[in-house]
């Protein structure tokens, strides 16, 4: 990014966040040049760019002003969660299942869905790769490539790790039936029923479901909606509860959308290594960044093998193929055994199809297109929410993934909003789904992985109306 | 089968089991005609047939005699197991994993393998069906057909149930990652850690691994090597331990090879229904019968929904595709939830490929060829064991599947035999793998799912020599 572009981006951010309001005067070219240590020509270039975008207007002999009618972005959620820090058994299954079941029909506008639009994925190309791979399948693979998975696919996954800055050898990877199985296997490998696991507040409901299913206790740890889990609170909880694992979503966290900075990730790895607590890293969205680079996984800082990194192709490339993986560090043997006794192996035609597709290299182009589509949707959905929802609604501004975390006015009950929305054939994911203590009662997660069609926009309009009613 | 064929088969069985020995005189035509209530012509036809097969010889003016040099079959194991009936936590993982790992290389003769030769399966045709299905995949399936599985495949599975005499609607079926996941989901659906499950003695080691993984206790129930689990002992154990499930392999039990008769299956279902104990029926080998009809699953007698029937295509049609299923009766909702939270869905291209293959109907021919190959192998392997193993070795005579259960002389330690065999690059499955109490110390399971090549025959020869050494 050039200097004038950086300056323009900063000013645009101030305008969109409402720091600079319509009619406000911008710093003069001389002021800006001096405070930013750039030449006046650079400031002129930046202001021309902003003018071209319609964000500011020049008034003759007076200077630059924020244009009237410029749309500001809604504010982001700012308050970090403050869970009570107690260990508790998890009981979310009925709540979560009820909500998921209600939202499964194609007739329901999928604002509460966990999946992006399936039309964003290259099924035709994947199908051709799978066809070739299935036809060439060596029968002996079905005996020899069981638990850890196809060597060809593990090779491709290892290459992706390399691109992302982590050194993971193919034989330190276990291919799984999606990330969900990977995460379950990791939990089973290091925990016994009755053990305690630290989780973010809020966290992905499937994490809570897994804890419940395995008879584990959850301790929710304070989490900032923009910075992620609080490392001090995490250390306190580790000392107090001696957990058998921490489960953290480091990139584009579900539901908050936040990512940790690289330094914080490094500190997190050092922390769990010092305390010898396995860190289960759920990194299924890392590939869906809108910026210039994929945010690194904590795995790239893991020298001692305490990080159990889990990811999948389900959200980025091949939904329904159900191919994920884990690189479980020092727990490789335990996880392999869990895989062997849980499902023996992942479907071999699906693994080989993906391996062949990745070998051909056309996934990079698909990833770029997918990221662009999701980034565009984020802006469109955010604008629709700003327009239709109650005035003091806060909306997260994620730099990747396809979820917005929406904090509604205090009076709004998200579970009630969900029930009301369902009567109008719209789903949402209410906040209490993401919490062992049923917190986040006024928050909802909105999926922006589907194009903003008139049907979706009208649904957001109706949803906003319901929220306004409840906010009164 | 015609009358003379039935008579000939009976006589042949008496000869092969050693009841009639070489040189023994057969009943005269008049005697046989009168005792079997058939015409003398029928007896003549039967005797001609036996003579043509070289099993008997006519002596002029004297009658028919068992031919010299006729090969007799080794005797079958006869003694039912007598486990102590105590509930105990299961600890088999290290033993089983060690044995499985040692046997994974293609250099090892796979007498201990759990899989038949992968060359027996129609991978080319399956690959073509998968290619077509993957190319046609409707993206929305990847969202809508999650937990319970592809409607097209469930339809095909429901049709197979109908053929097998059970009424199971497609929406009472959950598609899984192989039978192993099905069995695990069923266990998780009805048991909590610390609960007790009744199992056969011996039983398939994956059952013991699943119990161990889930923190369940096993009670082993007396089992007859030809008739299967003892229903009286089962009822006693149910009353004493109040188990949360019984896990039974009703057809071609692994490792014994035995199947229950239909009447006994009916009684078993009545028993578990009376006591309201879920019956997890592992029926992965039922399709591999050598006779005229598939033995029915207990599911066909299940009017109250207490049978959780589990099976898969992995042993019969599509190894490595990892597609199995369960029809869990009254526990459908619990199992569906387990599937949703464990692995979400089974690979969709694999499901669609199988559905398409089955729709085309060419599987019946494949099944016939597979059964013929396995039946032939059973005879060849049995004969090789008779020839090479110690004289008082007993060998099961399964009517389906691909396992022989071999009971060696008392002095033989199967675990030691396994270790000795491994030094000569042959695997076996020693008896203690199949027992929570590490019983069956002188038994081994031999896989006859691979053609009896010279390499395999030579391995059986070496194995027999080792067994003779240990038996001394």
mmCIF file with all atom_site columns, N, CA, C and O in Angstrom, chain B residues 192-215:
data_model
loop_
_atom_site.group_PDB
_atom_site.id
_atom_site.type_symbol
_atom_site.label_atom_id
_atom_site.label_alt_id
_atom_site.label_comp_id
_atom_site.label_asym_id
_atom_site.label_entity_id
_atom_site.label_seq_id
_atom_site.pdbx_PDB_ins_code
_atom_site.Cartn_x
_atom_site.Cartn_y
_atom_site.Cartn_z
_atom_site.occupancy
_atom_site.B_iso_or_equiv
_atom_site.pdbx_formal_charge
_atom_site.auth_seq_id
_atom_site.auth_comp_id
_atom_site.auth_asym_id
_atom_site.auth_atom_id
_atom_site.pdbx_PDB_model_num
ATOM 1  N N  . UNK B 1 192 ? -23.285 -43.896 29.419 1.00 0.00 ? 192 UNK B N  1
ATOM 2  C CA . UNK B 1 192 ? -22.436 -42.848 29.996 1.00 0.00 ? 192 UNK B CA 1
ATOM 3  C C  . UNK B 1 192 ? -21.214 -43.530 30.613 1.00 0.00 ? 192 UNK B C  1
ATOM 4  O O  . UNK B 1 192 ? -21.289 -44.694 30.999 1.00 0.00 ? 192 UNK B O  1
ATOM 5  N N  . UNK B 1 193 ? -20.091 -42.780 30.746 1.00 0.00 ? 193 UNK B N  1
ATOM 6  C CA . UNK B 1 193 ? -18.902 -43.386 31.352 1.00 0.00 ? 193 UNK B CA 1
ATOM 7  C C  . UNK B 1 193 ? -19.241 -44.062 32.686 1.00 0.00 ? 193 UNK B C  1
ATOM 8  O O  . UNK B 1 193 ? -20.012 -43.523 33.474 1.00 0.00 ? 193 UNK B O  1
ATOM 9  N N  . UNK B 1 194 ? -18.682 -45.243 32.897 1.00 0.00 ? 194 UNK B N  1
ATOM 10 C CA . UNK B 1 194 ? -18.947 -45.998 34.118 1.00 0.00 ? 194 UNK B CA 1
ATOM 11 C C  . UNK B 1 194 ? -20.063 -47.027 33.961 1.00 0.00 ? 194 UNK B C  1
ATOM 12 O O  . UNK B 1 194 ? -20.190 -47.935 34.771 1.00 0.00 ? 194 UNK B O  1
ATOM 13 N N  . UNK B 1 195 ? -20.868 -46.890 32.891 1.00 0.00 ? 195 UNK B N  1
ATOM 14 C CA . UNK B 1 195 ? -21.941 -47.857 32.642 1.00 0.00 ? 195 UNK B CA 1
ATOM 15 C C  . UNK B 1 195 ? -21.360 -49.204 32.215 1.00 0.00 ? 195 UNK B C  1
ATOM 16 O O  . UNK B 1 195 ? -20.197 -49.310 31.832 1.00 0.00 ? 195 UNK B O  1
ATOM 17 N N  . UNK B 1 196 ? -22.225 -50.211 32.255 1.00 0.00 ? 196 UNK B N  1
ATOM 18 C CA . UNK B 1 196 ? -21.805 -51.573 31.934 1.00 0.00 ? 196 UNK B CA 1
ATOM 19 C C  . UNK B 1 196 ? -22.456 -52.034 30.632 1.00 0.00 ? 196 UNK B C  1
ATOM 20 O O  . UNK B 1 196 ? -23.614 -51.734 30.370 1.00 0.00 ? 196 UNK B O  1
ATOM 21 N N  . UNK B 1 197 ? -21.671 -52.751 29.828 1.00 0.00 ? 197 UNK B N  1
ATOM 22 C CA . UNK B 1 197 ? -22.147 -53.294 28.562 1.00 0.00 ? 197 UNK B CA 1
ATOM 23 C C  . UNK B 1 197 ? -21.842 -54.792 28.531 1.00 0.00 ? 197 UNK B C  1
ATOM 24 O O  . UNK B 1 197 ? -20.749 -55.210 28.940 1.00 0.00 ? 197 UNK B O  1
ATOM 25 N N  . UNK B 1 198 ? -22.796 -55.600 28.076 1.00 0.00 ? 198 UNK B N  1
ATOM 26 C CA . UNK B 1 198 ? -22.573 -57.039 27.963 1.00 0.00 ? 198 UNK B CA 1
ATOM 27 C C  . UNK B 1 198 ? -22.013 -57.356 26.584 1.00 0.00 ? 198 UNK B C  1
ATOM 28 O O  . UNK B 1 198 ? -22.512 -56.859 25.585 1.00 0.00 ? 198 UNK B O  1
ATOM 29 N N  . UNK B 1 199 ? -20.992 -58.211 26.569 1.00 0.00 ? 199 UNK B N  1
ATOM 30 C CA . UNK B 1 199 ? -20.368 -58.591 25.298 1.00 0.00 ? 199 UNK B CA 1
ATOM 31 C C  . UNK B 1 199 ? -20.183 -60.105 25.251 1.00 0.00 ? 199 UNK B C  1
ATOM 32 O O  . UNK B 1 199 ? -20.232 -60.779 26.279 1.00 0.00 ? 199 UNK B O  1
ATOM 33 N N  . UNK B 1 200 ? -19.962 -60.609 24.042 1.00 0.00 ? 200 UNK B N  1
ATOM 34 C CA . UNK B 1 200 ? -19.692 -62.029 23.871 1.00 0.00 ? 200 UNK B CA 1
ATOM 35 C C  . UNK B 1 200 ? -18.263 -62.341 24.317 1.00 0.00 ? 200 UNK B C  1
ATOM 36 O O  . UNK B 1 200 ? -17.396 -61.471 24.329 1.00 0.00 ? 200 UNK B O  1
ATOM 37 N N  . UNK B 1 201 ? -18.028 -63.604 24.631 1.00 0.00 ? 201 UNK B N  1
ATOM 38 C CA . UNK B 1 201 ? -16.670 -64.044 24.968 1.00 0.00 ? 201 UNK B CA 1
ATOM 39 C C  . UNK B 1 201 ? -16.340 -65.250 24.084 1.00 0.00 ? 201 UNK B C  1
ATOM 40 O O  . UNK B 1 201 ? -16.896 -66.309 24.279 1.00 0.00 ? 201 UNK B O  1
ATOM 41 N N  . UNK B 1 202 ? -15.460 -65.061 23.107 1.00 0.00 ? 202 UNK B N  1
ATOM 42 C CA . UNK B 1 202 ? -14.727 -63.848 22.745 1.00 0.00 ? 202 UNK B CA 1
ATOM 43 C C  . UNK B 1 202 ? -15.587 -62.888 21.929 1.00 0.00 ? 202 UNK B C  1
ATOM 44 O O  . UNK B 1 202 ? -16.630 -63.282 21.402 1.00 0.00 ? 202 UNK B O  1
ATOM 45 N N  . UNK B 1 203 ? -15.114 -61.628 21.822 1.00 0.00 ? 203 UNK B N  1
ATOM 46 C CA . UNK B 1 203 ? -15.798 -60.658 20.967 1.00 0.00 ? 203 UNK B CA 1
ATOM 47 C C  . UNK B 1 203 ? -14.755 -59.899 20.145 1.00 0.00 ? 203 UNK B C  1
ATOM 48 O O  . UNK B 1 203 ? -13.563 -59.951 20.422 1.00 0.00 ? 203 UNK B O  1
ATOM 49 N N  . UNK B 1 204 ? -15.229 -59.166 19.156 1.00 0.00 ? 204 UNK B N  1
ATOM 50 C CA . UNK B 1 204 ? -14.352 -58.388 18.268 1.00 0.00 ? 204 UNK B CA 1
ATOM 51 C C  . UNK B 1 204 ? -13.603 -57.339 19.097 1.00 0.00 ? 204 UNK B C  1
ATOM 52 O O  . UNK B 1 204 ? -14.203 -56.609 19.874 1.00 0.00 ? 204 UNK B O  1
ATOM 53 N N  . UNK B 1 205 ? -12.293 -57.259 18.897 1.00 0.00 ? 205 UNK B N  1
ATOM 54 C CA . UNK B 1 205 ? -11.504 -56.355 19.751 1.00 0.00 ? 205 UNK B CA 1
ATOM 55 C C  . UNK B 1 205 ? -11.904 -54.891 19.600 1.00 0.00 ? 205 UNK B C  1
ATOM 56 O O  . UNK B 1 205 ? -11.760 -54.109 20.537 1.00 0.00 ? 205 UNK B O  1
ATOM 57 N N  . UNK B 1 206 ? -12.433 -54.494 18.442 1.00 0.00 ? 206 UNK B N  1
ATOM 58 C CA . UNK B 1 206 ? -12.840 -53.090 18.280 1.00 0.00 ? 206 UNK B CA 1
ATOM 59 C C  . UNK B 1 206 ? -13.971 -52.742 19.243 1.00 0.00 ? 206 UNK B C  1
ATOM 60 O O  . UNK B 1 206 ? -14.113 -51.590 19.655 1.00 0.00 ? 206 UNK B O  1
ATOM 61 N N  . UNK B 1 207 ? -14.762 -53.741 19.595 1.00 0.00 ? 207 UNK B N  1
ATOM 62 C CA . UNK B 1 207 ? -15.802 -53.532 20.596 1.00 0.00 ? 207 UNK B CA 1
ATOM 63 C C  . UNK B 1 207 ? -15.143 -53.198 21.940 1.00 0.00 ? 207 UNK B C  1
ATOM 64 O O  . UNK B 1 207 ? -15.522 -52.242 22.614 1.00 0.00 ? 207 UNK B O  1
ATOM 65 N N  . UNK B 1 208 ? -14.134 -53.958 22.306 1.00 0.00 ? 208 UNK B N  1
ATOM 66 C CA . UNK B 1 208 ? -13.431 -53.705 23.569 1.00 0.00 ? 208 UNK B CA 1
ATOM 67 C C  . UNK B 1 208 ? -12.734 -52.346 23.533 1.00 0.00 ? 208 UNK B C  1
ATOM 68 O O  . UNK B 1 208 ? -12.744 -51.606 24.522 1.00 0.00 ? 208 UNK B O  1
ATOM 69 N N  . UNK B 1 209 ? -12.144 -52.004 22.391 1.00 0.00 ? 209 UNK B N  1
ATOM 70 C CA . UNK B 1 209 ? -11.491 -50.697 22.276 1.00 0.00 ? 209 UNK B CA 1
ATOM 71 C C  . UNK B 1 209 ? -12.504 -49.573 22.468 1.00 0.00 ? 209 UNK B C  1
ATOM 72 O O  . UNK B 1 209 ? -12.215 -48.570 23.120 1.00 0.00 ? 209 UNK B O  1
ATOM 73 N N  . UNK B 1 210 ? -13.688 -49.747 21.891 1.00 0.00 ? 210 UNK B N  1
ATOM 74 C CA . UNK B 1 210 ? -14.722 -48.708 22.016 1.00 0.00 ? 210 UNK B CA 1
ATOM 75 C C  . UNK B 1 210 ? -15.143 -48.569 23.480 1.00 0.00 ? 210 UNK B C  1
ATOM 76 O O  . UNK B 1 210 ? -15.282 -47.455 23.991 1.00 0.00 ? 210 UNK B O  1
ATOM 77 N N  . UNK B 1 211 ? -15.334 -49.685 24.166 1.00 0.00 ? 211 UNK B N  1
ATOM 78 C CA . UNK B 1 211 ? -15.719 -49.618 25.578 1.00 0.00 ? 211 UNK B CA 1
ATOM 79 C C  . UNK B 1 211 ? -14.632 -48.906 26.387 1.00 0.00 ? 211 UNK B C  1
ATOM 80 O O  . UNK B 1 211 ? -14.917 -48.049 27.221 1.00 0.00 ? 211 UNK B O  1
ATOM 81 N N  . UNK B 1 212 ? -13.384 -49.242 26.112 1.00 0.00 ? 212 UNK B N  1
ATOM 82 C CA . UNK B 1 212 ? -12.280 -48.610 26.839 1.00 0.00 ? 212 UNK B CA 1
ATOM 83 C C  . UNK B 1 212 ? -12.268 -47.105 26.603 1.00 0.00 ? 212 UNK B C  1
ATOM 84 O O  . UNK B 1 212 ? -12.159 -46.311 27.537 1.00 0.00 ? 212 UNK B O  1
ATOM 85 N N  . UNK B 1 213 ? -12.400 -46.713 25.337 1.00 0.00 ? 213 UNK B N  1
ATOM 86 C CA . UNK B 1 213 ? -12.345 -45.313 24.976 1.00 0.00 ? 213 UNK B CA 1
ATOM 87 C C  . UNK B 1 213 ? -13.457 -44.514 25.656 1.00 0.00 ? 213 UNK B C  1
ATOM 88 O O  . UNK B 1 213 ? -13.270 -43.371 26.053 1.00 0.00 ? 213 UNK B O  1
ATOM 89 N N  . UNK B 1 214 ? -14.631 -45.145 25.779 1.00 0.00 ? 214 UNK B N  1
ATOM 90 C CA . UNK B 1 214 ? -15.770 -44.440 26.344 1.00 0.00 ? 214 UNK B CA 1
ATOM 91 C C  . UNK B 1 214 ? -15.879 -44.627 27.857 1.00 0.00 ? 214 UNK B C  1
ATOM 92 O O  . UNK B 1 214 ? -16.850 -44.191 28.474 1.00 0.00 ? 214 UNK B O  1
ATOM 93 N N  . UNK B 1 215 ? -14.896 -45.300 28.458 1.00 0.00 ? 215 UNK B N  1
ATOM 94 C CA . UNK B 1 215 ? -14.912 -45.469 29.913 1.00 0.00 ? 215 UNK B CA 1
ATOM 95 C C  . UNK B 1 215 ? -16.026 -46.380 30.397 1.00 0.00 ? 215 UNK B C  1
ATOM 96 O O  . UNK B 1 215 ? -16.576 -46.192 31.480 1.00 0.00 ? 215 UNK B O  1
#
